[in-house]
mmCIF file of C-alpha atoms and ligand atoms in Angstrom:
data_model
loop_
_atom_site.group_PDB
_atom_site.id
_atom_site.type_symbol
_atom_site.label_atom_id
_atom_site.label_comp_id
_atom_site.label_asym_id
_atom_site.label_seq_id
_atom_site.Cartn_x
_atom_site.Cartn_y
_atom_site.Cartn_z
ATOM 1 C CA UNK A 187 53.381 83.609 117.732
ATOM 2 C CA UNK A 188 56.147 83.260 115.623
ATOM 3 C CA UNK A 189 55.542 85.288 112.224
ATOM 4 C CA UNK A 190 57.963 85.495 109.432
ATOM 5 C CA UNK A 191 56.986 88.459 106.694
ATOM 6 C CA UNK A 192 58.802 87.706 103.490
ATOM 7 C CA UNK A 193 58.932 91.128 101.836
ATOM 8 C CA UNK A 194 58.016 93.163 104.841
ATOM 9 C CA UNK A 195 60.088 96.346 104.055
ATOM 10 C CA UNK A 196 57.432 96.809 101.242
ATOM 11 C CA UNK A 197 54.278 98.868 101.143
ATOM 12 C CA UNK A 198 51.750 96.494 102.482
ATOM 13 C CA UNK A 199 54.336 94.075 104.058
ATOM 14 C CA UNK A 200 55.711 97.168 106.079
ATOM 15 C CA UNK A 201 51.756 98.151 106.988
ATOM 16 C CA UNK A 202 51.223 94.182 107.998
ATOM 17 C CA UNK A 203 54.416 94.465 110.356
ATOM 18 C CA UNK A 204 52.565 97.555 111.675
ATOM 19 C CA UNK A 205 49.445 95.471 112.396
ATOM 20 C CA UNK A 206 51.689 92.583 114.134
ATOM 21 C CA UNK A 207 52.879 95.163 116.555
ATOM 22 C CA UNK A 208 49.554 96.136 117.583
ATOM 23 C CA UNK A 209 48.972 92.615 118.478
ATOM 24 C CA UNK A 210 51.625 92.225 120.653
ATOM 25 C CA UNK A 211 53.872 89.903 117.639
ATOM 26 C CA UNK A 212 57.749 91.007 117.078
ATOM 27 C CA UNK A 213 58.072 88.997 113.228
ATOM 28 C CA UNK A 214 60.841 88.095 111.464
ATOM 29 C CA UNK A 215 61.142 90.204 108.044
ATOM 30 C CA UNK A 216 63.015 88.729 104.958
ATOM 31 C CA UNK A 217 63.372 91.311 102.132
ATOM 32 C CA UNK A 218 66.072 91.564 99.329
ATOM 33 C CA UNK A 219 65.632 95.237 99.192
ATOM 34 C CA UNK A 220 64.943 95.611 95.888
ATOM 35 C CA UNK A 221 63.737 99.225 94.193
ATOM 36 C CA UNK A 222 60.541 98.821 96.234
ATOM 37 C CA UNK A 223 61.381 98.002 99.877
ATOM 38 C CA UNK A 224 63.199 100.049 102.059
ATOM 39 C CA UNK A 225 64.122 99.795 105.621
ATOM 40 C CA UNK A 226 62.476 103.741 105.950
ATOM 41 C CA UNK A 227 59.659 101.868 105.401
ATOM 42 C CA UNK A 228 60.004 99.906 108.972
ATOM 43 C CA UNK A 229 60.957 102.738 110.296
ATOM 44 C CA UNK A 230 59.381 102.875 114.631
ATOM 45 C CA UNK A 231 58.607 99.242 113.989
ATOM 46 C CA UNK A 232 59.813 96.348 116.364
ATOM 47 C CA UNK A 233 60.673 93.684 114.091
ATOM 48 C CA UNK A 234 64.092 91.655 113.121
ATOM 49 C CA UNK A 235 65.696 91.625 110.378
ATOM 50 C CA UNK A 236 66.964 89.696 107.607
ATOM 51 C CA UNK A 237 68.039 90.623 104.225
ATOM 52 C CA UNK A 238 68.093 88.095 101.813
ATOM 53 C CA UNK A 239 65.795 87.191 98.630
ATOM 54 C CA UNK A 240 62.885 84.723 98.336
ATOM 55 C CA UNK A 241 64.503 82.683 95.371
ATOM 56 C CA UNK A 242 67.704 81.848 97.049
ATOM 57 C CA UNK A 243 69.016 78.936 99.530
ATOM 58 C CA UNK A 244 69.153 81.681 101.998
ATOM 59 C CA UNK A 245 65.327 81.923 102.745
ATOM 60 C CA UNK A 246 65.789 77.678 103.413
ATOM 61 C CA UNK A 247 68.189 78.829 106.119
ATOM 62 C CA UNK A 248 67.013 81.266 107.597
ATOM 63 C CA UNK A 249 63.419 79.213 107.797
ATOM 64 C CA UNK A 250 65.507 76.475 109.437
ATOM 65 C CA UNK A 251 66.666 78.741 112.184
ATOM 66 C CA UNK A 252 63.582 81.051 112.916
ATOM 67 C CA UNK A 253 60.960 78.175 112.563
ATOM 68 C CA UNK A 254 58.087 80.504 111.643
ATOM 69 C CA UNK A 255 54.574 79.344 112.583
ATOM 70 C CA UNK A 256 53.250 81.319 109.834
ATOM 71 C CA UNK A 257 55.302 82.868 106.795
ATOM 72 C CA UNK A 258 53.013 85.263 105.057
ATOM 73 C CA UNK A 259 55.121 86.098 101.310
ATOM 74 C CA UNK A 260 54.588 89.542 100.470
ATOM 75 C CA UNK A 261 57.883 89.606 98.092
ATOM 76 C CA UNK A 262 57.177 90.043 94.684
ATOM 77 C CA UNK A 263 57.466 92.866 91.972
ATOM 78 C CA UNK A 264 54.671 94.440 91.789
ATOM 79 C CA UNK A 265 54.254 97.360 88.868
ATOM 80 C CA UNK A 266 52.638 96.154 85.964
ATOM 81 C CA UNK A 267 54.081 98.906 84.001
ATOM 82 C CA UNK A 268 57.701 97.340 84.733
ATOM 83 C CA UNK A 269 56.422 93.628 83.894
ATOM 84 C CA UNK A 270 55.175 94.879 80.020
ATOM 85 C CA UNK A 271 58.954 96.809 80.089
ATOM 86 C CA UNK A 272 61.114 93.486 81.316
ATOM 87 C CA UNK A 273 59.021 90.737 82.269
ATOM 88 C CA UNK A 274 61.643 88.120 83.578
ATOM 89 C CA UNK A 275 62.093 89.483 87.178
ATOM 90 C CA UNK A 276 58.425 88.558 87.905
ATOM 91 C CA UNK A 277 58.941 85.234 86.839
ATOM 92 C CA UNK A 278 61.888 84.502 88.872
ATOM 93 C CA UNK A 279 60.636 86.373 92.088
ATOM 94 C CA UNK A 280 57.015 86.222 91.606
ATOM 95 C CA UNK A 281 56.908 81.987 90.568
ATOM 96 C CA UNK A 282 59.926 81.345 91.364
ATOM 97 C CA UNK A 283 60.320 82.325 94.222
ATOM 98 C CA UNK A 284 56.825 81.605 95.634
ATOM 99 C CA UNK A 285 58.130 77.759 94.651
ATOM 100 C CA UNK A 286 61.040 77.963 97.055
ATOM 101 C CA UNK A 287 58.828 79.013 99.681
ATOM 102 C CA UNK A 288 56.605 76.190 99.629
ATOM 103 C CA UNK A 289 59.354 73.483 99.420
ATOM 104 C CA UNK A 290 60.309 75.410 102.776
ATOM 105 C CA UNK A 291 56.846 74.189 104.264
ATOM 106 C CA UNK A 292 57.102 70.933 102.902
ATOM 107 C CA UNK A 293 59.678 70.474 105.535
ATOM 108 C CA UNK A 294 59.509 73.088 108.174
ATOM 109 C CA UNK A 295 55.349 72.765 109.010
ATOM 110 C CA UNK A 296 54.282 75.671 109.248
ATOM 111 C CA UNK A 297 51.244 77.509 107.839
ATOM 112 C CA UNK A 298 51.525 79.614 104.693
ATOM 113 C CA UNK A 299 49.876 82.491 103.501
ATOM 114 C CA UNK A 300 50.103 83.575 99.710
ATOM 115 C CA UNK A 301 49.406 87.378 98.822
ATOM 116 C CA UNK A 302 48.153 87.323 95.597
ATOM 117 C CA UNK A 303 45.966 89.844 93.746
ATOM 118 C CA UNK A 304 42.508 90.545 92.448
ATOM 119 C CA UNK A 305 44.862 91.329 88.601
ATOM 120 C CA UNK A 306 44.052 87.359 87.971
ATOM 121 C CA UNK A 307 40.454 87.275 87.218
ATOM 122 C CA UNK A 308 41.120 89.610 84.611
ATOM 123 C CA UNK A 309 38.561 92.146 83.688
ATOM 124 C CA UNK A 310 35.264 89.839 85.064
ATOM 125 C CA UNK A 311 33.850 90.345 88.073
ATOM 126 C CA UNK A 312 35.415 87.261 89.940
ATOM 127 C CA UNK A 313 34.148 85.512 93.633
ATOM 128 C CA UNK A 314 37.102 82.874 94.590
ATOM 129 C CA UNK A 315 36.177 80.212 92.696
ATOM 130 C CA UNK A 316 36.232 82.485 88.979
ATOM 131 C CA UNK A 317 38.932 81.138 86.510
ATOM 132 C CA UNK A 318 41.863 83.063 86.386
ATOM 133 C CA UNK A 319 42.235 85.086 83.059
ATOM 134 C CA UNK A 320 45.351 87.187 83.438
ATOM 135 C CA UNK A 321 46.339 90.183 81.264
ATOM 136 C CA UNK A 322 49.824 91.240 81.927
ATOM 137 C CA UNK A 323 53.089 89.452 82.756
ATOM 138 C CA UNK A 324 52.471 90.876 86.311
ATOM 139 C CA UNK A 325 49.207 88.947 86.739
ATOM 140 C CA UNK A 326 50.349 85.984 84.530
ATOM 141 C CA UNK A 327 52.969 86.016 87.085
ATOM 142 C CA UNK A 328 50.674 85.751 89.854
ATOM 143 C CA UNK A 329 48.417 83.441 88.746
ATOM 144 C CA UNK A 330 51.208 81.193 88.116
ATOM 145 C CA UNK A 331 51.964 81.295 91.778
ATOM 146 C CA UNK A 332 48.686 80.789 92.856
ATOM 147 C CA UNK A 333 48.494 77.512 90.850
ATOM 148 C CA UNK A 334 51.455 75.788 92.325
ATOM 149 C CA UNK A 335 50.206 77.093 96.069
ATOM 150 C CA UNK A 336 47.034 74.771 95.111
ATOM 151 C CA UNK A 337 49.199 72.068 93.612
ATOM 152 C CA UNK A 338 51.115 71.764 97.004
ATOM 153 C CA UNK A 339 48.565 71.929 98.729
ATOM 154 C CA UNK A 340 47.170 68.781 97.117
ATOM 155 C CA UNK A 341 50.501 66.798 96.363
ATOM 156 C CA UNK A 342 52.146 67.379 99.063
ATOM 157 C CA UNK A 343 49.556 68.491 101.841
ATOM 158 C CA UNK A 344 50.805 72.132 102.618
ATOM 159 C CA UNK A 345 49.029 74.153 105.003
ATOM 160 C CA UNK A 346 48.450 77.386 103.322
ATOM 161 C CA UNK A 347 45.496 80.051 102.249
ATOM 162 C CA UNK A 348 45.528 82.562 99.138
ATOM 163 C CA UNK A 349 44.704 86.004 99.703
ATOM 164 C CA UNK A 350 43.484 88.498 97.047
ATOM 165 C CA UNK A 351 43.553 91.973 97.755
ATOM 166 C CA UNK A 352 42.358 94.625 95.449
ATOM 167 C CA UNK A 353 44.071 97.449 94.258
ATOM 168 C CA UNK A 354 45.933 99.162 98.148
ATOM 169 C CA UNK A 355 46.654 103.132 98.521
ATOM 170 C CA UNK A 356 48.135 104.846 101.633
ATOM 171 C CA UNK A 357 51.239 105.698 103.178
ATOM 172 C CA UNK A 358 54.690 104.780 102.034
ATOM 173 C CA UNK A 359 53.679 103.122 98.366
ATOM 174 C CA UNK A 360 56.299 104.159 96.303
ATOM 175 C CA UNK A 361 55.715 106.847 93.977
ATOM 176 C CA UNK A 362 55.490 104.437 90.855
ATOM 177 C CA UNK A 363 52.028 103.591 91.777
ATOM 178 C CA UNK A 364 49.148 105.677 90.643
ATOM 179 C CA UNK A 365 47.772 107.403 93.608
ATOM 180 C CA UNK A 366 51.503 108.433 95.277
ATOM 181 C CA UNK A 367 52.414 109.570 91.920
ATOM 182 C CA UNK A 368 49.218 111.558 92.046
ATOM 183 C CA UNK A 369 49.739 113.388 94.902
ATOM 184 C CA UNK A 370 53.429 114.002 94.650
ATOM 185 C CA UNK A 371 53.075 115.203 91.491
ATOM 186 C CA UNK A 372 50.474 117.508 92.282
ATOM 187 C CA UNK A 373 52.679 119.007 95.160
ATOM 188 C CA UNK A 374 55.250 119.640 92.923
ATOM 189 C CA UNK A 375 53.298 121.383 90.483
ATOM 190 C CA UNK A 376 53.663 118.606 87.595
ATOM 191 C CA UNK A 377 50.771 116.952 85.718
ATOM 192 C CA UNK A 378 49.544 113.895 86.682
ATOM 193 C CA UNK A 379 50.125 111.445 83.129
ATOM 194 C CA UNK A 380 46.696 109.190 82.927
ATOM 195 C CA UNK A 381 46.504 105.857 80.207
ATOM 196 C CA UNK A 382 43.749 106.004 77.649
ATOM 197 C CA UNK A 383 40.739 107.596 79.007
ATOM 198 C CA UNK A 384 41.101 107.478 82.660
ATOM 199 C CA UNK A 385 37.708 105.514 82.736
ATOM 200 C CA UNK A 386 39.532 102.107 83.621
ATOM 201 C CA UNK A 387 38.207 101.431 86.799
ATOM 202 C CA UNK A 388 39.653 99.672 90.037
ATOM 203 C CA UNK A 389 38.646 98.571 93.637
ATOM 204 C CA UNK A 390 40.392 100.808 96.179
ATOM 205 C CA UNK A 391 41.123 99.671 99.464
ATOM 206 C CA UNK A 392 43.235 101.695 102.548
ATOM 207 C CA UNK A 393 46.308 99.453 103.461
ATOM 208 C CA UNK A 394 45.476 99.229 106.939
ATOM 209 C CA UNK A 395 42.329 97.425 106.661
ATOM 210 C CA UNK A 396 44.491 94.816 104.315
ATOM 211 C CA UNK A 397 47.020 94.265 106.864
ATOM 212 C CA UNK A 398 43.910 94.352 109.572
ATOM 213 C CA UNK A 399 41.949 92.016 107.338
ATOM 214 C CA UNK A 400 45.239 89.828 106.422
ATOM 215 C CA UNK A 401 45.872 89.448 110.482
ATOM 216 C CA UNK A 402 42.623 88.208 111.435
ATOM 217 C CA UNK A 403 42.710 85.810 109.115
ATOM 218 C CA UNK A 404 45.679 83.857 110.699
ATOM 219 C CA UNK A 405 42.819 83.106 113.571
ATOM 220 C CA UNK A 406 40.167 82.620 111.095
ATOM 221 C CA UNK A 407 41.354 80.377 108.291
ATOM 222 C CA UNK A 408 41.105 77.077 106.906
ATOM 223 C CA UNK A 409 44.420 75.772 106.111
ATOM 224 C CA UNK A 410 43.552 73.356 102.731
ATOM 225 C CA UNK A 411 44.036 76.044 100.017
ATOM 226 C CA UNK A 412 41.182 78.265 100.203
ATOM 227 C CA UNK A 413 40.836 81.522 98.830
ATOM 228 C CA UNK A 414 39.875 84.655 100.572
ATOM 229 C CA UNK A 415 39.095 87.597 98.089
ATOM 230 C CA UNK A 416 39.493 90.972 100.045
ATOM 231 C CA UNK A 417 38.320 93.531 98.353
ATOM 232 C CA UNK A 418 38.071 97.309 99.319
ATOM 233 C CA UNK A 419 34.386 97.664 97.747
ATOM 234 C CA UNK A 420 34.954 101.023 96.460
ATOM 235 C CA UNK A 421 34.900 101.033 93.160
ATOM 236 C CA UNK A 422 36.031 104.108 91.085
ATOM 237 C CA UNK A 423 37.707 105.150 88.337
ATOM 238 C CA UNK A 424 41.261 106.750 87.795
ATOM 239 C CA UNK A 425 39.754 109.956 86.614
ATOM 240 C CA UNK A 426 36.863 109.968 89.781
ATOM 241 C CA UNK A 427 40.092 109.288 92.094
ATOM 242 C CA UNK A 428 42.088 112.198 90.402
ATOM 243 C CA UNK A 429 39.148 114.758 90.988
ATOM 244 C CA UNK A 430 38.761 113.451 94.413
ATOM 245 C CA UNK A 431 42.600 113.750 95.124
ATOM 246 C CA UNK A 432 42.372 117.458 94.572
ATOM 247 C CA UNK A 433 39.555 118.135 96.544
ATOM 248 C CA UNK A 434 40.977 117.079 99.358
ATOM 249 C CA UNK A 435 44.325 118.435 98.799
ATOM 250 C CA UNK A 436 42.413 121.688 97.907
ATOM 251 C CA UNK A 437 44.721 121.944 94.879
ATOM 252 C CA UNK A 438 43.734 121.945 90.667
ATOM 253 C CA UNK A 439 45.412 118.829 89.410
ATOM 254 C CA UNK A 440 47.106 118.740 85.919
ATOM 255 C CA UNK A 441 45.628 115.563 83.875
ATOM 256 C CA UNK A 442 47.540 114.800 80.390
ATOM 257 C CA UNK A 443 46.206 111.879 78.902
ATOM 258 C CA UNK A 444 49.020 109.237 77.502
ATOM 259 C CA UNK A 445 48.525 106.460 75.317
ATOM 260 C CA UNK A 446 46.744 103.348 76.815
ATOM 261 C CA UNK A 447 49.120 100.634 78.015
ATOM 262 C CA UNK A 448 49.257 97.590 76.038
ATOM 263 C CA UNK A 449 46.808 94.840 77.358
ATOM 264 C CA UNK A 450 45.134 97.558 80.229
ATOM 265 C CA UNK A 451 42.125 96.141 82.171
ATOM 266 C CA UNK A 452 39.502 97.995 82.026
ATOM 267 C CA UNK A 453 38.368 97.519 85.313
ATOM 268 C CA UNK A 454 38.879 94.724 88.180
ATOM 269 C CA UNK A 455 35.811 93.212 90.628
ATOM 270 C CA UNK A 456 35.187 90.801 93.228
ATOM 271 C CA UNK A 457 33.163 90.101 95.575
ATOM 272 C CA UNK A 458 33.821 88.138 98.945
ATOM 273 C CA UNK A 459 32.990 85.229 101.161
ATOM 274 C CA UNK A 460 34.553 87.667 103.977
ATOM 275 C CA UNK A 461 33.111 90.671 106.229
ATOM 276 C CA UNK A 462 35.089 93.535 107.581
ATOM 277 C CA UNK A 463 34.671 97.046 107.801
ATOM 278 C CA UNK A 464 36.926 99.561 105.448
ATOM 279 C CA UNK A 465 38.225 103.065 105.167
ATOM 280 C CA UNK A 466 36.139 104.996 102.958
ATOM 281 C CA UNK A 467 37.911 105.811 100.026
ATOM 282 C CA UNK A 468 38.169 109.588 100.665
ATOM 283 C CA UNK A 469 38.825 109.671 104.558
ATOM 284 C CA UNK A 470 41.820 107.322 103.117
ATOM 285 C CA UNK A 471 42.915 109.496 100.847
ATOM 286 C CA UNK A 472 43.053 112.592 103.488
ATOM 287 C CA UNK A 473 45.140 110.176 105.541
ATOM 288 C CA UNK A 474 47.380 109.382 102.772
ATOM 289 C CA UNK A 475 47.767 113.040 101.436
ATOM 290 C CA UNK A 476 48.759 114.449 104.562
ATOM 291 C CA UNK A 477 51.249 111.357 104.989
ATOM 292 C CA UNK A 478 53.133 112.546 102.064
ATOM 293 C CA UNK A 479 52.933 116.261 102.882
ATOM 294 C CA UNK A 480 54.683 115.318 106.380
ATOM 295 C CA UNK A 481 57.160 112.978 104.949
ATOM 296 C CA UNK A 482 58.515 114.519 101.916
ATOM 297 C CA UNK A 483 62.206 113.128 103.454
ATOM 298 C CA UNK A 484 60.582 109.615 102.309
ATOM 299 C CA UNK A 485 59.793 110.035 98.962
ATOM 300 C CA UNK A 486 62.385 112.986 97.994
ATOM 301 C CA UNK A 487 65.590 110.914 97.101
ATOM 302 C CA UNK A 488 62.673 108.305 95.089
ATOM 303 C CA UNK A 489 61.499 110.568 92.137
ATOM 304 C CA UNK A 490 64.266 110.448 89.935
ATOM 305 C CA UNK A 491 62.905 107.094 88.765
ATOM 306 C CA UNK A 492 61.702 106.267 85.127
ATOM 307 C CA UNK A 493 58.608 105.047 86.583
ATOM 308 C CA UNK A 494 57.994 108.418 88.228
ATOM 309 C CA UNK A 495 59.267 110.647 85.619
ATOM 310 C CA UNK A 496 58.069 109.690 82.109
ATOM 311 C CA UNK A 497 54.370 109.543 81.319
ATOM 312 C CA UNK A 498 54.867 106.265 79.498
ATOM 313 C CA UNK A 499 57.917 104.249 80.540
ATOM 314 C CA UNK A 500 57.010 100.766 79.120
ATOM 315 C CA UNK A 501 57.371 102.348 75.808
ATOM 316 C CA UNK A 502 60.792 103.044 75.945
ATOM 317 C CA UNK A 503 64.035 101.234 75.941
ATOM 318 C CA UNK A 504 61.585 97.815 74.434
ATOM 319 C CA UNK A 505 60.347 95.245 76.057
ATOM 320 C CA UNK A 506 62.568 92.342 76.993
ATOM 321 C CA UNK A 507 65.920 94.406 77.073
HETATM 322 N N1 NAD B 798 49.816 97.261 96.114
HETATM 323 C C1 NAD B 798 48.667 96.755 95.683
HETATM 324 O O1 NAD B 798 47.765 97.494 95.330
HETATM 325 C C2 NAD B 798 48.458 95.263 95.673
HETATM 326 C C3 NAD B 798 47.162 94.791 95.391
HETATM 327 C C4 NAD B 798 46.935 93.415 95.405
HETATM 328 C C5 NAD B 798 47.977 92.564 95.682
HETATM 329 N N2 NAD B 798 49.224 93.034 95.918
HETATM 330 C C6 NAD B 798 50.276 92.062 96.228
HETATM 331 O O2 NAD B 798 50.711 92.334 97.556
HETATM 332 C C7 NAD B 798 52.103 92.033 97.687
HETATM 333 C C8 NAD B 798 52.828 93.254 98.213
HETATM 334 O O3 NAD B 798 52.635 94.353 97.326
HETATM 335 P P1 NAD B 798 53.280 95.780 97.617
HETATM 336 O O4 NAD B 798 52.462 96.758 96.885
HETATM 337 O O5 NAD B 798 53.522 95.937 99.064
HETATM 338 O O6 NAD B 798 54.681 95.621 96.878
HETATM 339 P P2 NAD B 798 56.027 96.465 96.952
HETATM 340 O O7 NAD B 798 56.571 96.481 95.567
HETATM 341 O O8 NAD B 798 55.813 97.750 97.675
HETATM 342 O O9 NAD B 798 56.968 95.571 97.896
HETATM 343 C C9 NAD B 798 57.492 94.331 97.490
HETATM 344 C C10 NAD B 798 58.540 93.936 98.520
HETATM 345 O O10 NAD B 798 59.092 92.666 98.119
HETATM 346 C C11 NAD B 798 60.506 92.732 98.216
HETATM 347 N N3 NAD B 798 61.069 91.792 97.226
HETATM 348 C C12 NAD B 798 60.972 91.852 95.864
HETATM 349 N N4 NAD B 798 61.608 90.809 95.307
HETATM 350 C C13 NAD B 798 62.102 90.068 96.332
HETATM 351 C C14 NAD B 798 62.833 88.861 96.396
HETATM 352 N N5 NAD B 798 63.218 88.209 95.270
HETATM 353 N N6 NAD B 798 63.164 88.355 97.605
HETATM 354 C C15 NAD B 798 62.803 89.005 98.758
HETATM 355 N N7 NAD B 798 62.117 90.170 98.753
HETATM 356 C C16 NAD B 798 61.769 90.682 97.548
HETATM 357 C C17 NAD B 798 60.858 94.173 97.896
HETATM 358 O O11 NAD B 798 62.146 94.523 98.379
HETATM 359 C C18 NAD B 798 59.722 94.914 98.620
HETATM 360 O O12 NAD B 798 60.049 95.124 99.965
HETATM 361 C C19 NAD B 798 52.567 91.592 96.305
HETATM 362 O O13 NAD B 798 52.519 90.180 96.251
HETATM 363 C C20 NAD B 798 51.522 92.159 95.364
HETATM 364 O O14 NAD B 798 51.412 91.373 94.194
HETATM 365 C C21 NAD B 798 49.482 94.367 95.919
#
C-alpha cells in the first residue's frame, strides 16, 4: 500500500511510521522540519523522504508523483503554550495547510485521514457527534480544520475520516510537552513548573496504541467523513501523573506551581464508538522514562528552548509579536 505521512518526523507521525514498518509498508514522509520534527526521530526506520511543508505547491507535486493511496496529515504545530504566545503559525499550517491537502484529493483520489484532537470539544465530555467548543488558538485551529475536512467531504465528495486522539506520552515527544519535560527535568535535578493547581485533568494515552489504533483504521473505516474519537481512557490529573512519574523513576520530584495559563481546560473527555486495548498509564510511563534515560543524545542539544526553560513562556515577549 502506498502511504504518504505528512509530518512523519514528528512524535506520533514518527511512532505511526514505526507501526507501517511492522506491517510490512515503506511510506512516503513529507515534513518541513520545523522545531518539532527531526529526522533523529526516524531514526532505524525504512521510510523515504521528502522535506517540504504542507502549505506550499510542493506537497501538490510531490502528491502528483508518489500517488499515495492514503495520506494521513500529521503536520501541524502542536503546543498550546506557543499558540497563546504567536498564534498565526497554527493558522497557516494547522488550516491552511490542512486546505491544501484536501484540494490534493480532490484531484489525486486517494483516501485521507485528518489527525485532529480531543482539545475541540472543549472542557465537556464529548462522543463524535459533541459540538466543538474550542479554547485556545491551538484547538480553534483544529477545529477549523476539521470543519473544512467535512465541507469537502460534502462539496466535493472527498474520501477522508477524522481522528481524535487524546492527550499522547512516550518516546521522542519533545521536551516542550508536559510529561518529557517532567522527566527530563527531574533527571537533571530541576523542578518540574505546574499551571494553576495541577488538578486540570487529561486523558493519557501511550503513542503506540495511537499509531496501532490509527493503522487499523485504514482497514476499518468508512470513507464519508466520520469521526473516530480515540481516547486513551485513563484519566488523571497533572499532579496524579507527577507523583506517579517519580515513583517509577524512584526519584522526589520538585513541583513549583506557576500561574494558570490563560483560557486552560480544566480537563478533556470522550468516549468512543471504537474498541482497542491500551497501555496502562504507568507501564507507559516506565517505557517512556527509561527511553529518555537511554537516549539523553536525543533530547540534550533540545533544552535550551524557551518552552523548556521558563516556567511560563506565553507570558513573555506578548502575544502576537
Ligand atoms: N501529542 C498529542 O498529545 C496529540 C494529541 C491529540 C492530537 N494530536 C495531533 O496529532 C498530530 C501530531 O502531533 P505531534 O504531537 O506528533 O506533533 P509534533 O509537534 O511532535 O510534530 C508535528 C510535525 O509536523 C511537522 N510540521 C509542522 N508544520 C509543518 C508544515 N507546515 N508542513 C509540513 N510539516 C510540518 C513538524 O516538522 C513535525 O514533524 C497533530 O495534528 C496534533 O494536533 C497530538
Amino acid at each position: 500500500m502506498r502511504v504518504m505521512v505528512l509530518g512523519g518526523a514528528g512524535f506520533i507521525g514518527s511512532a505511526f511510521v514505526r507501526e507501517l514498518n511492522k506491517r510490512g509498508i515503506r511510506p512516503l514522509v513529507y515534513d518541513l522540519l520545523t522545531y518539532a520534527g527531526r529526522l533523529e526521530n526516524l531514526k532505524d526506520t525504512d521510510h523515504e523522504f521528502v522535506k517540504g511543508d504542507i502549505r506550499d505547491e510542493k506537497l501538490q507535486e510531490a502528491i502528483a508523483k508518489y500517488r499515495p493511496e492514503v495520506v494521513v496529515n500529521f503536520a501541524a504545530e502542536t503546543h498550546v503554550d506557543r499558540s497563546i504566545y504567536k498564534p498565526q503559525d497554527f493558522l497557516t499550517t494547522n488550516i491552511l495547510g490542512t486546505v491544501n491537502v484536501l484540494d490534493a484529493s480532490r484531484h489525486y483520489n486517494f483516501k485521507y485521514i485528518h489527525i485532529s484532537t480531543d482539545e475541540v470539544y472543549g472542557e465537556e465530555c464529548g462522543n463524535e457527534n459533541s459540538p466543538l467548543n474550542p479554547s485556545s488558538p491551538y484547538s480553534a485551529s483544529k477545529a477549523s480544520a476539521d470543519l473544512f475536512v467535512r465541507a469537502y467531504v460534502r462539496t466535493y465528495k472527498v474520501e477522508a475520516i477524522i481522528i481524535r486522539p487524546s492527550n499522547n506520552y512516550g518516546p521522542r515527544q519533545f521536551p516542550e510537552k508536559f510529561i518529557p519535560k517532567a522527566i527530563i527535568r527531574t533527571l537533571l535535578g530541576l523542578h518540574v513548573p505546574i499551571y494553576g493547581d495541577g488538578k486540570a485533568e487529561r486523558d493519557w494515552m501511550f503513542v503506540e496504541d495511537t499509531g496501532r489504533i490509527i493503522a487499523d483504521l485504514i482497514e476499518k473505516a468508512e470513507w464519508s467523513g466520520e469521526v473516530y474519537n480515540i481516547p486513551g481512557g485513563q484519566r488523571y490529573s497533572v499532579l496524579d501523573v507527577v507523583k506517579m512519574i517519580g515513583e517509577v523513576m524512584g526519584r522526589e520530584v520538585e513541583v513549583r506551581f506557576v500561574n494558570d495559563r490563560p483560557g486552560h481546560d480544566r480537563r478533556y473527555c470522550m468516549t468512543t464508538g471504537l474498541r482497542y486495548e491500551v497501555t496502562p498509564l504507568r507501564e507507559g510511563l516506565r517505557k517512556t522514562v527509561e527511553w529518555y534515560l537511554n537516549n539523553r543524545w536525543w533530547w540534550k542539544p533540545l533544552i535550551k528552548d524557551r518552552f523548556f526553560v521558563e516556567d511560563e513562556p506565553w507570558s513573555k515577549g506578548g502575544v502576537n509579536t
